[in-house]
Coordinates of N, CA and C in Angstrom, one line a residue:
M1 N 22.6 8.6 45.1 CA 21.1 9.0 44.9 C 21.0 8.8 43.5
I2 N 21.8 10.5 43.0 CA 21.3 10.7 41.5 C 21.8 10.0 40.6
M3 N 22.9 9.2 41.0 CA 23.3 8.3 40.0 C 22.8 7.0 39.8
A4 N 21.9 6.7 40.8 CA 21.1 5.7 40.7 C 20.0 6.0 39.5
V5 N 19.3 7.2 39.9 CA 18.4 7.7 39.0 C 18.7 7.5 37.7
M6 N 19.9 8.2 37.7 CA 20.4 8.2 36.0 C 20.3 6.7 35.7
V7 N 21.0 5.7 36.2 CA 21.1 4.5 35.7 C 19.8 4.0 35.4
C8 N 19.0 4.1 36.4 CA 17.8 3.8 36.1 C 16.8 4.3 34.7
L9 N 17.4 5.5 34.6 CA 16.5 6.4 33.4 C 17.1 5.7 32.4
C10 N 18.5 5.6 32.0 CA 19.3 4.9 30.8 C 18.6 3.5 30.6
Q11 N 18.6 2.9 31.6 CA 18.0 1.2 30.8 C 16.6 1.5 30.4
M12 N 15.7 2.4 31.4 CA 14.7 2.5 30.5 C 14.1 2.6 29.6
V13 N 15.4 3.9 28.8 CA 15.6 4.4 27.5 C 16.0 3.5 26.9
R14 N 17.0 2.5 27.1 CA 17.7 1.2 26.3 C 16.5 0.4 26.1
A15 N 15.8 0.3 27.2 CA 14.9 -0.8 26.8 C 13.6 -0.7 25.8
Q16 N 13.5 0.8 26.0 CA 12.3 1.3 25.4 C 13.0 1.2 23.7
T17 N 14.3 1.6 23.8 CA 14.5 1.4 22.4 C 14.5 0.2 21.6
A18 N 15.1 -0.6 22.6 CA 15.2 -2.3 22.2 C 13.7 -2.7 21.7
T19 N 12.7 -2.2 22.8 CA 11.3 -2.8 22.4 C 10.7 -2.2 20.7
Q20 N 11.3 -0.8 20.7 CA 10.4 -0.3 19.4 C 11.4 -0.9 18.1
N21 N 12.7 -1.2 18.5 CA 13.4 -1.7 17.1 C 12.9 -2.8 16.8
Q22 N 12.6 -3.8 17.8 CA 12.0 -5.1 17.2 C 10.7 -5.0 17.0
S23 N 9.7 -4.1 17.4 CA 8.6 -4.0 16.9 C 8.4 -3.5 15.9
D24 N 9.6 -2.8 15.2 CA 9.6 -2.0 13.8 C 10.2 -3.2 12.7
L25 N 10.6 -4.0 13.3 CA 11.3 -5.0 12.6 C 10.3 -6.2 12.0
G26 N 9.2 -6.3 13.4 CA 8.3 -7.3 13.1 C 7.8 -7.4 11.7
I27 N 7.6 -6.4 11.1 CA 6.4 -6.3 9.9 C 7.9 -7.2 9.0
F28 N 8.5 -7.2 9.1 CA 9.7 -7.5 8.0 C 9.8 -9.4 8.2
N29 N 9.5 -10.0 9.3 CA 9.0 -11.3 9.3 C 7.9 -11.8 9.0
L30 N 7.1 -11.3 8.4 CA 5.7 -11.3 7.8 C 6.1 -11.8 6.4
P31 N 5.2 -13.1 5.6 CA 5.2 -13.2 4.5 C 4.6 -11.6 3.4
L32 N 5.1 -11.4 2.6 CA 5.1 -10.3 1.7 C 3.5 -9.9 1.2
F33 N 2.9 -10.9 1.2 CA 1.4 -10.7 1.1 C 0.9 -9.7 2.1
E34 N 1.1 -10.8 3.4 CA 0.7 -9.9 4.7 C 1.1 -8.7 5.0
R35 N 2.4 -8.4 4.4 CA 3.1 -7.0 4.6 C 2.0 -6.1 3.8
A36 N 1.8 -6.4 2.5 CA 1.0 -5.7 1.5 C -0.3 -5.5 2.6
V37 N -1.2 -6.3 2.7 CA -2.2 -6.2 3.5 C -1.8 -4.8 4.6
R38 N -1.3 -5.4 5.5 CA -0.7 -4.2 6.8 C -0.5 -2.7 6.3
C39 N 0.3 -2.7 5.1 CA 0.4 -1.2 4.4 C -0.7 -0.6 3.9
I40 N -1.5 -1.4 3.4 CA -2.9 -0.8 2.6 C -3.8 -0.3 3.7
K41 N -4.3 -1.2 4.5 CA -5.0 -0.9 5.6 C -4.2 0.4 6.4
Y42 N -3.1 0.4 7.0 CA -2.3 2.0 7.5 C -2.5 2.8 6.5
Y43 N -2.2 2.8 5.2 CA -2.2 3.8 4.7 C -4.0 4.4 4.1
E44 N -4.6 3.3 3.9 CA -6.2 3.9 3.4 C -6.9 4.6 4.6
G45 N -6.3 3.4 5.5 CA -7.6 4.0 6.7 C -8.6 3.6 6.5
W46 N -9.8 3.6 7.5 CA -11.1 3.0 7.5 C -12.0 4.2 6.5
H47 N -12.9 3.3 5.7 CA -13.4 4.0 4.7 C -14.8 3.9 5.5
D48 N -15.8 4.7 5.6 CA -17.2 4.7 6.4 C -18.2 4.9 5.2
I49 N -19.1 3.9 4.9 CA -20.2 4.0 3.6 C -20.9 5.0 3.5
K50 N -20.9 5.8 5.0 CA -21.8 7.2 4.3 C -21.3 8.8 4.0
R51 N -19.8 8.5 4.7 CA -19.0 9.6 4.1 C -17.9 9.4 3.0
N52 N -17.6 8.0 2.4 CA -16.7 7.9 1.7 C -17.4 7.1 0.6
Y53 N -18.3 6.7 0.5 CA -18.9 6.2 -0.6 C -18.4 6.5 -2.0
P54 N -18.2 6.0 -3.0 CA -18.2 4.2 -2.9 C -16.9 3.5 -2.3
Y55 N -16.4 4.3 -1.6 CA -14.9 3.4 -1.0 C -15.7 3.0 0.3
I56 N -15.3 2.0 0.2 CA -16.0 1.5 1.9 C -14.5 0.4 2.2
G57 N -14.9 0.1 3.9 CA -13.9 -1.1 4.6 C -12.2 -0.1 4.3
W58 N -11.7 -0.7 4.1 CA -9.9 -0.2 4.1 C -9.6 -0.1 2.1
G59 N -10.5 0.8 1.7 CA -10.6 1.4 0.5 C -10.9 0.8 -1.0
H60 N -11.9 -0.4 -0.5 CA -12.5 -1.2 -1.4 C -13.5 -0.3 -2.2
C61 N -13.4 0.0 -3.4 CA -14.1 0.8 -4.2 C -15.2 -0.4 -4.9
V62 N -16.5 0.4 -4.3 CA -17.9 -0.4 -4.6 C -17.9 -0.7 -6.0
Q63 N -17.8 -1.7 -6.7 CA -18.5 -2.1 -8.4 C -20.1 -1.9 -8.5
S64 N -20.5 -1.7 -9.7 CA -22.1 -1.7 -9.9 C -22.7 -3.1 -9.4
H65 N -22.1 -3.8 -9.4 CA -23.0 -5.0 -9.0 C -23.0 -5.4 -7.6
E66 N -22.4 -4.9 -7.1 CA -22.1 -4.8 -5.3 C -23.1 -4.2 -4.9
K67 N -23.8 -4.3 -3.9 CA -24.9 -3.8 -3.0 C -24.4 -3.4 -1.3
F68 N -23.9 -2.6 -1.1 CA -23.7 -2.4 0.5 C -24.5 -1.5 0.8
K69 N -25.6 -1.6 2.0 CA -26.2 -0.8 2.5 C -25.8 -0.2 3.9
K70 N -25.2 -1.1 4.8 CA -24.3 -0.4 5.8 C -23.0 -0.7 6.1
N71 N -22.2 -0.4 6.7 CA -20.6 -0.7 7.0 C -20.4 -2.1 7.3
L72 N -19.5 -2.4 6.5 CA -18.6 -3.6 7.1 C -18.5 -4.1 8.5
T73 N -18.2 -5.2 8.6 CA -17.4 -5.2 9.9 C -15.8 -5.4 9.5
L74 N -15.0 -5.5 10.8 CA -13.5 -5.8 10.1 C -13.0 -6.9 9.4
E75 N -14.0 -7.5 9.8 CA -13.7 -9.3 9.4 C -13.9 -9.1 7.5
Q76 N -15.1 -8.6 7.2 CA -15.6 -8.5 6.1 C -14.8 -7.8 5.5
A77 N -14.2 -6.4 5.8 CA -13.5 -5.8 5.3 C -12.2 -6.3 4.6
D78 N -11.7 -7.2 5.8 CA -10.3 -7.3 5.4 C -10.3 -8.4 4.2
S79 N -11.6 -9.3 4.7 CA -11.7 -10.3 3.3 C -11.7 -9.7 2.0
L80 N -12.7 -8.6 1.8 CA -12.5 -7.7 0.6 C -11.5 -7.1 0.1
L81 N -10.6 -6.7 1.2 CA -9.4 -6.1 1.0 C -8.3 -7.2 0.2
R82 N -8.0 -8.7 0.8 CA -7.5 -9.6 0.7 C -8.0 -10.3 -1.0
S83 N -9.2 -9.9 -1.2 CA -9.9 -10.7 -2.6 C -9.5 -9.4 -3.4
D84 N -9.3 -8.3 -3.4 CA -9.1 -7.2 -4.1 C -7.5 -7.4 -4.6
L85 N -6.8 -7.7 -3.6 CA -5.1 -7.4 -4.0 C -5.0 -9.0 -4.4
R86 N -5.9 -9.5 -4.2 CA -5.2 -11.3 -5.1 C -5.6 -11.3 -6.3
K87 N -6.9 -10.4 -6.4 CA -7.4 -10.0 -7.9 C -6.1 -9.2 -8.8
F88 N -5.9 -7.9 -8.8 CA -4.8 -7.3 -8.6 C -3.5 -7.9 -8.9
C89 N -3.0 -8.6 -8.3 CA -1.7 -9.9 -8.0 C -2.0 -10.8 -9.5
G90 N -3.0 -11.1 -9.7 CA -3.7 -11.8 -10.9 C -3.5 -11.5 -12.0
M91 N -3.7 -9.9 -11.8 CA -3.7 -9.3 -13.3 C -2.3 -8.8 -13.6
F92 N -1.7 -8.9 -12.6 CA -0.1 -8.6 -12.8 C 1.0 -9.7 -12.5
R93 N -0.1 -11.2 -12.9 CA 1.1 -12.2 -12.5 C 2.3 -12.4 -13.5
K94 N 2.3 -11.7 -14.8 CA 3.3 -12.0 -15.6 C 4.5 -11.3 -15.3
Y95 N 4.4 -10.3 -14.6 CA 5.8 -9.8 -14.3 C 6.7 -10.3 -13.1
G96 N 5.9 -11.6 -12.0 CA 6.7 -12.4 -11.3 C 7.3 -11.6 -10.0
K97 N 8.0 -11.8 -9.9 CA 8.5 -11.2 -8.5 C 7.8 -9.5 -8.4
D98 N 7.8 -8.7 -9.5 CA 7.2 -7.3 -9.1 C 5.4 -7.2 -9.1
S99 N 4.9 -8.3 -9.1 CA 3.6 -8.7 -9.4 C 2.6 -7.7 -8.2
L100 N 2.9 -8.3 -6.8 CA 2.5 -7.8 -5.5 C 3.0 -6.3 -5.5
L101 N 3.8 -5.9 -6.2 CA 4.1 -4.7 -5.9 C 3.3 -3.6 -6.8
L102 N 2.9 -4.5 -8.1 CA 2.1 -3.6 -9.1 C 0.7 -3.7 -8.8
A103 N 0.5 -4.8 -7.9 CA -0.8 -5.3 -7.6 C -1.3 -4.0 -5.9
V104 N -0.5 -3.7 -5.5 CA -0.8 -2.7 -4.0 C -0.8 -1.2 -4.9
L105 N 0.1 -1.1 -5.7 CA 0.0 0.3 -6.5 C -1.2 0.4 -7.1
A106 N -2.1 -0.5 -7.7 CA -3.2 -0.4 -8.7 C -4.1 -0.7 -7.5
Y107 N -4.1 -1.2 -6.0 CA -4.8 -0.8 -5.5 C -5.2 0.2 -5.2
N108 N -4.4 1.4 -5.1 CA -4.4 2.8 -4.7 C -4.8 3.7 -6.1
V109 N -4.2 3.5 -7.2 CA -4.3 4.4 -8.2 C -5.6 3.8 -9.2
G110 N -5.5 2.8 -9.4 CA -6.4 1.5 -10.4 C -5.1 1.1 -11.3
P111 N -5.6 0.0 -11.7 CA -4.7 -0.5 -12.9 C -4.4 0.3 -14.4
Y112 N -5.7 0.5 -14.3 CA -5.6 1.6 -15.8 C -4.4 2.3 -16.1
K113 N -4.2 3.2 -15.0 CA -2.8 3.9 -14.7 C -1.6 3.4 -14.8
I114 N -1.3 1.9 -14.5 CA -0.3 1.2 -14.7 C -0.1 0.9 -16.0
L115 N -1.2 -0.1 -16.5 CA -1.6 -1.2 -17.3 C -1.6 0.2 -18.9
G116 N -2.1 1.1 -18.7 CA -2.9 2.2 -19.6 C -4.2 1.5 -20.3
D117 N -4.9 2.5 -21.1 CA -6.1 2.2 -21.4 C -6.2 3.4 -22.6
K118 N -7.5 3.7 -23.0 CA -7.8 4.6 -24.0 C -7.5 6.1 -23.4
R119 N -7.5 6.3 -22.1 CA -7.1 8.0 -21.2 C -5.6 7.8 -21.1
F120 N -4.9 6.7 -20.6 CA -3.8 6.7 -20.2 C -2.7 5.8 -21.4
H121 N -1.4 6.3 -21.3 CA -0.3 5.3 -21.9 C 0.4 4.3 -20.7
K122 N 0.9 3.3 -21.6 CA 1.2 2.4 -20.1 C 2.4 3.1 -19.7
S123 N 2.4 3.0 -18.3 CA 3.6 3.8 -17.3 C 4.9 3.4 -17.7
R124 N 5.5 4.4 -17.5 CA 6.9 4.1 -17.4 C 7.3 2.8 -16.6
L125 N 7.1 2.8 -15.2 CA 7.2 1.8 -14.8 C 7.2 0.6 -15.3
L126 N 5.9 0.0 -15.9 CA 5.8 -1.0 -16.1 C 6.4 -1.3 -17.3
Q127 N 6.8 -0.1 -18.4 CA 7.8 -0.4 -19.5 C 9.2 -0.9 -19.1
K128 N 9.8 -0.2 -18.0 CA 11.0 -0.8 -17.4 C 10.9 -2.0 -16.8
I129 N 9.9 -2.4 -16.3 CA 10.1 -3.9 -15.7 C 9.8 -4.8 -17.1
E130 N 9.1 -4.3 -18.0 CA 9.2 -5.2 -19.1 C 10.3 -5.5 -19.7
R131 N 10.6 -4.5 -19.8 CA 12.5 -4.6 -20.5 C 13.6 -5.2 -19.4
G132 N 12.9 -5.5 -18.4 CA 14.2 -6.0 -17.3 C 15.0 -5.5 -16.7
E133 N 14.3 -4.0 -16.4 CA 15.2 -2.9 -15.8 C 14.5 -3.2 -14.6
R134 N 15.8 -3.5 -13.6 CA 15.5 -3.0 -11.9 C 15.6 -1.6 -11.2
N135 N 15.5 -0.9 -11.7 CA 16.1 0.4 -11.3 C 14.5 1.5 -11.5
I136 N 13.4 0.6 -10.9 CA 12.3 1.3 -10.4 C 11.7 2.2 -9.9
E137 N 12.8 2.3 -8.8 CA 12.2 2.8 -8.1 C 11.5 4.7 -7.6
R138 N 12.4 5.2 -8.5 CA 12.2 6.7 -8.9 C 10.6 6.5 -9.8
D139 N 10.8 5.5 -10.7 CA 9.4 5.4 -11.8 C 8.0 4.9 -10.6
Y140 N 8.2 4.0 -9.8 CA 7.2 3.9 -8.8 C 7.0 5.1 -7.6
A141 N 8.0 5.7 -7.2 CA 7.5 6.9 -6.3 C 7.1 7.8 -6.9
D142 N 7.3 7.9 -8.4 CA 6.5 9.2 -8.9 C 5.1 9.4 -9.0
F143 N 4.4 7.8 -8.7 CA 3.1 7.6 -8.8 C 2.6 8.5 -7.2
C144 N 3.0 9.5 -7.1 CA 2.6 10.1 -5.4 C 1.9 11.7 -6.1
R145 N 1.1 11.9 -6.9 CA 0.7 13.0 -7.3 C -0.9 12.9 -7.2
W146 N -1.2 14.0 -7.0 CA -3.0 13.9 -6.7 C -3.2 15.0 -7.5
K147 N -4.1 15.6 -8.7 CA -4.8 16.5 -9.6 C -3.1 17.2 -9.9
G148 N -2.2 16.5 -10.5 CA -1.0 16.7 -10.7 C 0.0 17.5 -9.6
K149 N -0.3 17.2 -8.7 CA 1.0 18.1 -7.3 C 1.1 16.9 -6.5
V150 N 2.4 16.7 -6.4 CA 3.1 15.9 -5.6 C 2.2 16.1 -4.2
I151 N 2.3 14.8 -3.6 CA 1.3 15.3 -2.6 C 2.5 14.3 -1.1
A152 N 3.2 15.1 -0.2 CA 4.5 14.3 0.6 C 3.5 13.1 1.4
S153 N 2.1 13.2 1.5 CA 1.7 11.7 2.5 C 1.9 10.6 1.2
I154 N 1.3 10.5 0.0 CA 1.5 9.4 -0.8 C 3.1 9.2 -1.1
R155 N 4.0 10.3 -1.0 CA 5.3 9.8 -1.6 C 5.6 8.9 -0.3
R156 N 5.6 9.4 0.7 CA 5.8 8.5 2.1 C 5.0 7.1 1.8
R157 N 3.9 7.3 1.7 CA 3.2 5.5 1.2 C 4.0 4.8 0.1
R158 N 4.4 5.3 -1.1 CA 5.2 4.8 -2.2 C 6.7 4.2 -1.4
N159 N 7.4 5.0 -0.7 CA 8.3 4.9 -0.2 C 8.7 3.5 0.7
T160 N 7.3 3.3 1.8 CA 7.0 2.6 2.7 C 6.7 1.4 1.7
E161 N 5.8 1.2 0.8 CA 5.6 -0.1 -0.1 C 7.0 -0.2 -0.5
L162 N 7.8 0.3 -1.2 CA 8.9 -0.1 -1.9 C 10.1 -0.5 -0.7
R163 N 9.7 -0.4 0.2 CA 10.7 -1.0 1.4 C 10.4 -2.1 1.6
L164 N 8.6 -2.0 1.9 CA 8.5 -3.4 2.3 C 8.4 -4.6 1.3
L165 N 8.5 -4.1 -0.1 CA 7.8 -4.9 -1.0 C 8.4 -5.1 -2.3
Y166 N 9.5 -4.2 -2.3 CA 10.5 -4.7 -3.5 C 11.7 -5.4 -3.6
V167 N 11.7 -6.3 -4.7 CA 12.6 -7.4 -4.3 C 13.7 -7.2 -5.7
P168 N 14.4 -6.8 -5.3 CA 15.8 -6.4 -6.4 C 16.2 -7.6 -7.2

């Protein structure tokens, strides 16, 4: 009797592990753009218009010409996220296989932190990519600070983005 229970338990654990591993790998079967969308949704979470304005949906930053009075539907937010991500991909198009990775980063930190502007120098990450260097993991992961402090949850996000989207 005890042996039968042990065999059942082992089979259940094995089945759960197999199911877990298969679902974990499922995201790697998706196209890169879809991986990026799902990663952003996971880490951004839902932004309610009343509590999180000017951020709405899956982290869209409302622009001065946009007028949103109420919360978005999930479909509207998904469409807005994809539109924003395509816009950022276009901004970084000349960086080829790194354009999506840079677009995802820009969605979170803003393109000016990567490209540079009056307040910021061009990032080391972008400088390395422009020189053709491929050892960019550390420079990418360095975008994990808020008010100068390293934030563990942002570091986890960067590591996930690298695993999902970095093409060596």
